[in-house]
mmCIF file of C-alpha atoms in Angstrom:
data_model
loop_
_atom_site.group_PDB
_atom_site.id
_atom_site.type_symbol
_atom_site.label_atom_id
_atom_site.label_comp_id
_atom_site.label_asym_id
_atom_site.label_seq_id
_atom_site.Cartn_x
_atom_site.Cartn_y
_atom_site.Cartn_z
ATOM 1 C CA UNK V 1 90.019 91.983 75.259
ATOM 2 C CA UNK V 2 93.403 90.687 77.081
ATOM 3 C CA UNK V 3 95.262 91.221 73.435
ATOM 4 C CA UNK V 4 93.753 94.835 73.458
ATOM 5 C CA UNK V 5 94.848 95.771 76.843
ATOM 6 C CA UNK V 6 97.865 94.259 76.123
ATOM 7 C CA UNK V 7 98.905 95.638 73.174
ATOM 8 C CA UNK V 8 97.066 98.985 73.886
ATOM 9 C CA UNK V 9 99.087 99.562 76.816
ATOM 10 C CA UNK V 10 102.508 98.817 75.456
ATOM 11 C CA UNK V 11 102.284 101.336 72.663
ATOM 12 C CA UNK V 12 101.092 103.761 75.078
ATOM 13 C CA UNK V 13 103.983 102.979 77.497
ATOM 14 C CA UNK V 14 106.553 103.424 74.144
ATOM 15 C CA UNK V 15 105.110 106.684 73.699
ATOM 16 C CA UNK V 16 104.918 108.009 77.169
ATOM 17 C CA UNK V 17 108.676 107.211 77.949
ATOM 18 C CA UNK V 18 109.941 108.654 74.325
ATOM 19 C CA UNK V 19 108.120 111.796 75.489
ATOM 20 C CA UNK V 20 109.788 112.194 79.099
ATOM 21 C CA UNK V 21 113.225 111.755 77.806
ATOM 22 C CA UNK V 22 112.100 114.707 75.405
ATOM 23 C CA UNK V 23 111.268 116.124 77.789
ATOM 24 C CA UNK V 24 114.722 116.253 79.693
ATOM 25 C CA UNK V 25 116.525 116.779 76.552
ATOM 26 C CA UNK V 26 114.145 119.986 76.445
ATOM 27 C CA UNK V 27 114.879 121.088 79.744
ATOM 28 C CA UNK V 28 118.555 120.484 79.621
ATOM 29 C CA UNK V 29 118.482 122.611 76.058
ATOM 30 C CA UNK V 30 116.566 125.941 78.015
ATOM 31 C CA UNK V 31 119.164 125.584 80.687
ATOM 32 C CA UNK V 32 119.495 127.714 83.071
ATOM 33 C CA UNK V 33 115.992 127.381 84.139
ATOM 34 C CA UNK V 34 113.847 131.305 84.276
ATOM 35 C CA UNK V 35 110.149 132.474 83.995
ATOM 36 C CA UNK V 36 110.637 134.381 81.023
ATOM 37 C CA UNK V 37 110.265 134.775 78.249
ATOM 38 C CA UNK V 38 114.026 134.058 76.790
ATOM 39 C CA UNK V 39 113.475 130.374 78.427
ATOM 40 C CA UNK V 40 110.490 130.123 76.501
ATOM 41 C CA UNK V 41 111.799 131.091 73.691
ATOM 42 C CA UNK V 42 114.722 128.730 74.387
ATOM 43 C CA UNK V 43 112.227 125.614 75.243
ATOM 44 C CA UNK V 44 110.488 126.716 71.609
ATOM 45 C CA UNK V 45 113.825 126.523 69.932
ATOM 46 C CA UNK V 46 114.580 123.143 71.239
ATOM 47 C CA UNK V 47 113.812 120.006 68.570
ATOM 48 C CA UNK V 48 113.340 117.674 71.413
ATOM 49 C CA UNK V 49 110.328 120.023 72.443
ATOM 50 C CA UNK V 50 108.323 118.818 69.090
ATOM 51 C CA UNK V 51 109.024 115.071 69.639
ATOM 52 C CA UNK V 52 107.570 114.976 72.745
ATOM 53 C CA UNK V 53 104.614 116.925 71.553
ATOM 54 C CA UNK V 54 104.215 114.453 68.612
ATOM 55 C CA UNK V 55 105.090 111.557 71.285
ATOM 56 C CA UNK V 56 101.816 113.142 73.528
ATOM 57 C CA UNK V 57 99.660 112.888 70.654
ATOM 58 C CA UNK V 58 100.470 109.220 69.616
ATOM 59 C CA UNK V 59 99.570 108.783 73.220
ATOM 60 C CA UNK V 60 96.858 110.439 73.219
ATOM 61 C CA UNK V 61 95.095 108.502 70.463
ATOM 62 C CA UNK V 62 96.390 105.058 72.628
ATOM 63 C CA UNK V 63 94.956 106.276 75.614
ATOM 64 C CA UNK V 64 91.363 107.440 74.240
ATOM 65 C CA UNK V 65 91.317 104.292 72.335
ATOM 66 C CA UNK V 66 92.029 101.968 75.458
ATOM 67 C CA UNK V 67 89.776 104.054 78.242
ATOM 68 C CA UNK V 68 86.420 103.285 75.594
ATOM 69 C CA UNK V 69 86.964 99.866 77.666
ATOM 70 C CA UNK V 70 89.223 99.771 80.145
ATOM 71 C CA UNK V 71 88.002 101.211 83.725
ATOM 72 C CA UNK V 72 90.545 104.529 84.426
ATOM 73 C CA UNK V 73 91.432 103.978 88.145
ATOM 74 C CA UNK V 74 93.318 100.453 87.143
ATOM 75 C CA UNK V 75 94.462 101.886 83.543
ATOM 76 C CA UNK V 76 95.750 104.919 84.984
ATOM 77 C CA UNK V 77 98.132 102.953 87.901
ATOM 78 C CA UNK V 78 99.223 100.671 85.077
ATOM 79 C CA UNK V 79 100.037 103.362 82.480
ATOM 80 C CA UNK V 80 102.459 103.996 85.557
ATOM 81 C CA UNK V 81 104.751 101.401 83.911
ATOM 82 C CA UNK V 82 106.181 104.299 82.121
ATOM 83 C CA UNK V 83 107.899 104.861 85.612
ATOM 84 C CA UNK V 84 109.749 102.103 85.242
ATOM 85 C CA UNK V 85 110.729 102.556 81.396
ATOM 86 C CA UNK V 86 112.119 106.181 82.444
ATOM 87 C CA UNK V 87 113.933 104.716 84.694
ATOM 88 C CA UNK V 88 116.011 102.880 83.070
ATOM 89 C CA UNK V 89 116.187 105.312 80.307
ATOM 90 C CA UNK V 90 117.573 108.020 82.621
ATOM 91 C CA UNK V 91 120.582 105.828 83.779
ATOM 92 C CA UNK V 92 121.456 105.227 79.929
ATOM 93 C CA UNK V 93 120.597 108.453 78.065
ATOM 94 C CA UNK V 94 121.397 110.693 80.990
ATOM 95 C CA UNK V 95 123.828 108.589 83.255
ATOM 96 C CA UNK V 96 121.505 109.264 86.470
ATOM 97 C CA UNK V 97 122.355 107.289 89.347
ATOM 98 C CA UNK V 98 119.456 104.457 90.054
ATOM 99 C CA UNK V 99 119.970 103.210 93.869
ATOM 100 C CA UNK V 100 117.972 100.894 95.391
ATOM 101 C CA UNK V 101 114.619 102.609 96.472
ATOM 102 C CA UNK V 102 114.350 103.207 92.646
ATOM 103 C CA UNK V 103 114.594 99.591 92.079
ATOM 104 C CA UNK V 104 112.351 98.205 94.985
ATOM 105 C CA UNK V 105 109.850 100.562 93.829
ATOM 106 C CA UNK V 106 110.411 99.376 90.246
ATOM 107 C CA UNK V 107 109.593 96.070 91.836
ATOM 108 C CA UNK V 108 106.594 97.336 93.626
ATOM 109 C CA UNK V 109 105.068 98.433 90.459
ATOM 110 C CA UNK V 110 105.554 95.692 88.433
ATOM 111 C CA UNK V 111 104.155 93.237 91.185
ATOM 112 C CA UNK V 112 101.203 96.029 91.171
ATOM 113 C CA UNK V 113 100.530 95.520 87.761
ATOM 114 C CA UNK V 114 100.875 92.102 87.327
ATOM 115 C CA UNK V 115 97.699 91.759 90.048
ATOM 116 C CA UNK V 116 96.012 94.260 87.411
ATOM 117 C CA UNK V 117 96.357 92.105 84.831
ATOM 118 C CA UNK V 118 95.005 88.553 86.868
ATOM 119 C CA UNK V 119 92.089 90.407 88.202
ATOM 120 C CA UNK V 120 91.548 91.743 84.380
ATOM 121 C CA UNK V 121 91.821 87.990 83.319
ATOM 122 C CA UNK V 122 89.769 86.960 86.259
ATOM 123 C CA UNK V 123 86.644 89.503 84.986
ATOM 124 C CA UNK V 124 87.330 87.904 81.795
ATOM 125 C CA UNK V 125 86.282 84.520 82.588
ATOM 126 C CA UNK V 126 83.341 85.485 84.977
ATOM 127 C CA UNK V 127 80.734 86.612 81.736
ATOM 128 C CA UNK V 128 78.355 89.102 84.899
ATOM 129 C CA UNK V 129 81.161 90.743 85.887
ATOM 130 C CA UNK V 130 82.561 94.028 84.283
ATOM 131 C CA UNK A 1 111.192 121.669 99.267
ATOM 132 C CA UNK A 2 110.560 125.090 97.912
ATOM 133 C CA UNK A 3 107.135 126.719 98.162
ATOM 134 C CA UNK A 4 107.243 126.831 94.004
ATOM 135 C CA UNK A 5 107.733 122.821 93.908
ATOM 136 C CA UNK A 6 105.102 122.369 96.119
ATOM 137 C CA UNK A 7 102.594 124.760 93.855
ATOM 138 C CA UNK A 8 103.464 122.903 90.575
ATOM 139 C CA UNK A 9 103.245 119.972 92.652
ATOM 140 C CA UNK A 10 99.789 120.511 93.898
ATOM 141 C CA UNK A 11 98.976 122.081 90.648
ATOM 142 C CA UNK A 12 99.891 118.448 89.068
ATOM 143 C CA UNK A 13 97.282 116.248 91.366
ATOM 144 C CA UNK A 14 94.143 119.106 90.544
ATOM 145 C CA UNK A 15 95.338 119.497 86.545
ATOM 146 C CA UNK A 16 96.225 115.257 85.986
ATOM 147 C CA UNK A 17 92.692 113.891 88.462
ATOM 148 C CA UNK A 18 90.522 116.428 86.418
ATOM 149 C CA UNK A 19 91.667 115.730 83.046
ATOM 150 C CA UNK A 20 91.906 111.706 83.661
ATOM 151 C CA UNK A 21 88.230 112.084 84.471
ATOM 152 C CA UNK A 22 87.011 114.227 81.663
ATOM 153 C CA UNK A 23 88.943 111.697 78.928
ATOM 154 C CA UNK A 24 86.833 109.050 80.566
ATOM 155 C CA UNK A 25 83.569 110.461 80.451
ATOM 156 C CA UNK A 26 84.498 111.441 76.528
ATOM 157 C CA UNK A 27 85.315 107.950 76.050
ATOM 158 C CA UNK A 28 82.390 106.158 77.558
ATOM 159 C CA UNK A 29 80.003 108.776 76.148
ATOM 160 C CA UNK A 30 76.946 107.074 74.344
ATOM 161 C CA UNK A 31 76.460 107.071 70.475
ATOM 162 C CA UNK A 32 80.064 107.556 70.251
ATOM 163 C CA UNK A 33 80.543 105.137 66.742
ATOM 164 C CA UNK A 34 83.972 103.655 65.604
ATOM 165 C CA UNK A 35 87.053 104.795 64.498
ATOM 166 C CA UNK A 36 87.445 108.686 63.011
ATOM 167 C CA UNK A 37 83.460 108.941 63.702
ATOM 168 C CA UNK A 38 83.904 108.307 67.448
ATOM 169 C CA UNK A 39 86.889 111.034 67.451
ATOM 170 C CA UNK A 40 84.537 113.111 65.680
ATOM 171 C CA UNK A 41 81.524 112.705 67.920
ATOM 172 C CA UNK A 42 84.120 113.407 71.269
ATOM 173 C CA UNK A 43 85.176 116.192 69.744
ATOM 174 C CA UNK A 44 81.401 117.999 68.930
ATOM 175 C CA UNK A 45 81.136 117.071 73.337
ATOM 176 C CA UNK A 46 82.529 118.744 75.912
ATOM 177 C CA UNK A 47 84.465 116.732 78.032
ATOM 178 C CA UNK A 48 87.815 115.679 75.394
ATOM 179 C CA UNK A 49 88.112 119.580 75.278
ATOM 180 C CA UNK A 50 88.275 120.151 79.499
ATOM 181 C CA UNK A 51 90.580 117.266 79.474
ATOM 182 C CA UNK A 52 92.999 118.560 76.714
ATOM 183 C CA UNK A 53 92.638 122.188 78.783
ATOM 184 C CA UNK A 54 93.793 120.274 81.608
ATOM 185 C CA UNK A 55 96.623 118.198 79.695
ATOM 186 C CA UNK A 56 97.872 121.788 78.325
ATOM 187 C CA UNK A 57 98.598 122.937 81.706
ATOM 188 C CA UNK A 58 99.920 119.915 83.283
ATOM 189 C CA UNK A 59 102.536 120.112 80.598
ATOM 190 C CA UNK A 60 103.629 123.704 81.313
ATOM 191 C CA UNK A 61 103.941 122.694 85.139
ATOM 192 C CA UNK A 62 105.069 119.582 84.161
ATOM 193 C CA UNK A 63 107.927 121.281 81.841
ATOM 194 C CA UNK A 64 108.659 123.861 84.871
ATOM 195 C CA UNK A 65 108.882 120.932 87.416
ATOM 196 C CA UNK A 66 111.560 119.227 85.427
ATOM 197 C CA UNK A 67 113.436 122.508 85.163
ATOM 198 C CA UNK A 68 113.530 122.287 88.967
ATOM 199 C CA UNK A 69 114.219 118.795 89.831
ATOM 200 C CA UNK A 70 115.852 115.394 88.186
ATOM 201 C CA UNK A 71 113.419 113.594 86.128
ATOM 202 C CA UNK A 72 113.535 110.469 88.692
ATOM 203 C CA UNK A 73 111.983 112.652 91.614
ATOM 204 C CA UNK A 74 109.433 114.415 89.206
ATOM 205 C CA UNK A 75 107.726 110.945 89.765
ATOM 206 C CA UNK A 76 107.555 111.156 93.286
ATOM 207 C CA UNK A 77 104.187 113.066 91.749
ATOM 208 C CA UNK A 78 102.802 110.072 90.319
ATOM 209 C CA UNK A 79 101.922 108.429 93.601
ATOM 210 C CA UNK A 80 98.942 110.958 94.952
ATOM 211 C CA UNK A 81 97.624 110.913 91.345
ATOM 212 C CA UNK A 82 97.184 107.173 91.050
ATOM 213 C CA UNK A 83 95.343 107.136 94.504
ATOM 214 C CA UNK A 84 93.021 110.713 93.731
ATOM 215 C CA UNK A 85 92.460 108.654 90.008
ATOM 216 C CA UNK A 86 91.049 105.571 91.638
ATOM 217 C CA UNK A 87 88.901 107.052 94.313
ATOM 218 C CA UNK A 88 87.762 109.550 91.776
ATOM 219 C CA UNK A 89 86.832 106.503 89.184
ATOM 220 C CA UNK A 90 84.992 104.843 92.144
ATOM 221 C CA UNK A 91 82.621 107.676 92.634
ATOM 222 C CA UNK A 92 82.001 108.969 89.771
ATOM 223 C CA UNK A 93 81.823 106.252 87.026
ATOM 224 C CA UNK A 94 80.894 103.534 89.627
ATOM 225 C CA UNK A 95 84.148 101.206 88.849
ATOM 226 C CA UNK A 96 84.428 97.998 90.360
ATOM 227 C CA UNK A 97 86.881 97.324 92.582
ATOM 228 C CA UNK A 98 88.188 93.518 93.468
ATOM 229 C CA UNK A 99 90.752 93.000 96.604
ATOM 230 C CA UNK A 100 93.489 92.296 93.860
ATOM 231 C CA UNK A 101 92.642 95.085 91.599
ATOM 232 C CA UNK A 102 92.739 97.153 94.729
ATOM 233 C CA UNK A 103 96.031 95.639 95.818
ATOM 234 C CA UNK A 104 97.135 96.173 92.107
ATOM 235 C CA UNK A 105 96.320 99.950 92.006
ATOM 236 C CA UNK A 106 98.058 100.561 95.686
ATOM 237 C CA UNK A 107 101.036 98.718 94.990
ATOM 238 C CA UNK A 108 101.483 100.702 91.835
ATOM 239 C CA UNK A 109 100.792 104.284 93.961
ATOM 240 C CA UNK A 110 103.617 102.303 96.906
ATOM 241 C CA UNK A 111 106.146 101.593 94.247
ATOM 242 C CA UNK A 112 105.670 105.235 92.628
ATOM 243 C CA UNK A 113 106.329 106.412 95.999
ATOM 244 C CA UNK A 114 109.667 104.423 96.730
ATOM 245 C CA UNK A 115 110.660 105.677 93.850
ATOM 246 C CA UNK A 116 110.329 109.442 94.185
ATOM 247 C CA UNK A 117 111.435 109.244 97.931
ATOM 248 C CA UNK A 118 114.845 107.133 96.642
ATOM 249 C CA UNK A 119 115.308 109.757 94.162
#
């Protein structure tokens, strides 16, 4: 169960960060930003649109597959890695500026998850609980 | 923050708690099989179908929300989710919850926070 948490959740994290940098790419292609139609029309026009789309989906799948197990208040704070991912990704694809509350929280959610993961392994090894 | 952030904002917590909830009760539902079976069975239920309702327009607010702000506040979001999630989870599908896991699950919301404040 540890290698299919573990291995469920970093493909879902891969696909989850590839689809918010799509995302931005999307929303930086519709510039300026309108409710109407013609910014529709410009999101629809935009590649990036369609690989996030196919990014959600591969997601999807991940995330279907891993909540048949996993419990979905814990799951759904860890999937929150993605946080972190973007991050990082939106100081090197789009040269935001990361300052230190972004990296304390980075910090935060890492220690978060990393309690996840012992209590998981805890449950594991204690047969009643679930 | 303008009053249209705070709608897609708000419209974010309702849209991403429902649908999280709904993709767990298609996943846990009983007689489900294995592999393209178990997709098959979710999809002749109800629930897979609220949550991808849901999922469709978190992504249109979600789309417009990024239009408005930089991608590293859009997760400012995040925080209230993780929190509505876990209390949700609690109630209705009776989840366990340990002092670490709990720890776990608020540190995540804390550091989600920090981050969306910083940005």
């Amino acid at each position: 169960m540890r290698r299919f948490y573990l291995i469920g959740f970093l493909v879902l994290v891969c696909f989850d960060t590839l689809a918010q940098v799509c995302f931005k790419l999307t929303a930086n292609h519709a510039m300026p930003p309108e409710a109407n139609l013609a910014w529709l029309l410009r999101v629809m026009s935009s590649p990036w649109v369609y690989c996030a789309i196919a990014c959600y989906i591969g997601a999807f799948v991940t995330w279907m597959t891993l909540l048949e197990h996993a419990p979905i208040g814990p799951a759904f704070a860890a999937s929150h890695l993605e946080v972190v991912s973007v991050l990082a990704l939106s100081v090197v694809v789009f040269g935001e500026h990361v300052g230190a509350p972004q990296l304390i929280g980075s910090v935060l959610i890492i220690a978060g998850i990393v309690c996840l993961a012992i209590s998981e392994t805890e449950g594991e090894s204690a047969p009643a609980a679930h | 923050m303008s009053t249209i952030i705070v709608l897609l904002w708000l419209a974010n917590i309702v849209l991403d708690t429902f649908g999280q909830l709904s993709f767990k009760a298609a996943a846990v539902a009983p007689d489900l099989g294995e592999g393209l079976a178990r997709w098959r069975a979710m999809a002749r239920r109800p629930w897979i179908w609220l949550g991808a309702g849901a999922y469709i327009g978190e992504f249109v607010v979600w789309l417009a929300f990024l239009s408005l702000v930089p991608l590293s506040q859009g997760v400012l979001l995040g925080s209230i989710n993780i929190v509505a999630v876990m209390v949700a989870g609690r109630m209705l599908f009776a989840e366990k919850f340990s002092p670490l896991r709990t720890l776990g699950i608020l540190l995540v919301a804390c550091g989600v926070a920090v981050v969306g404040i910083g940005g």
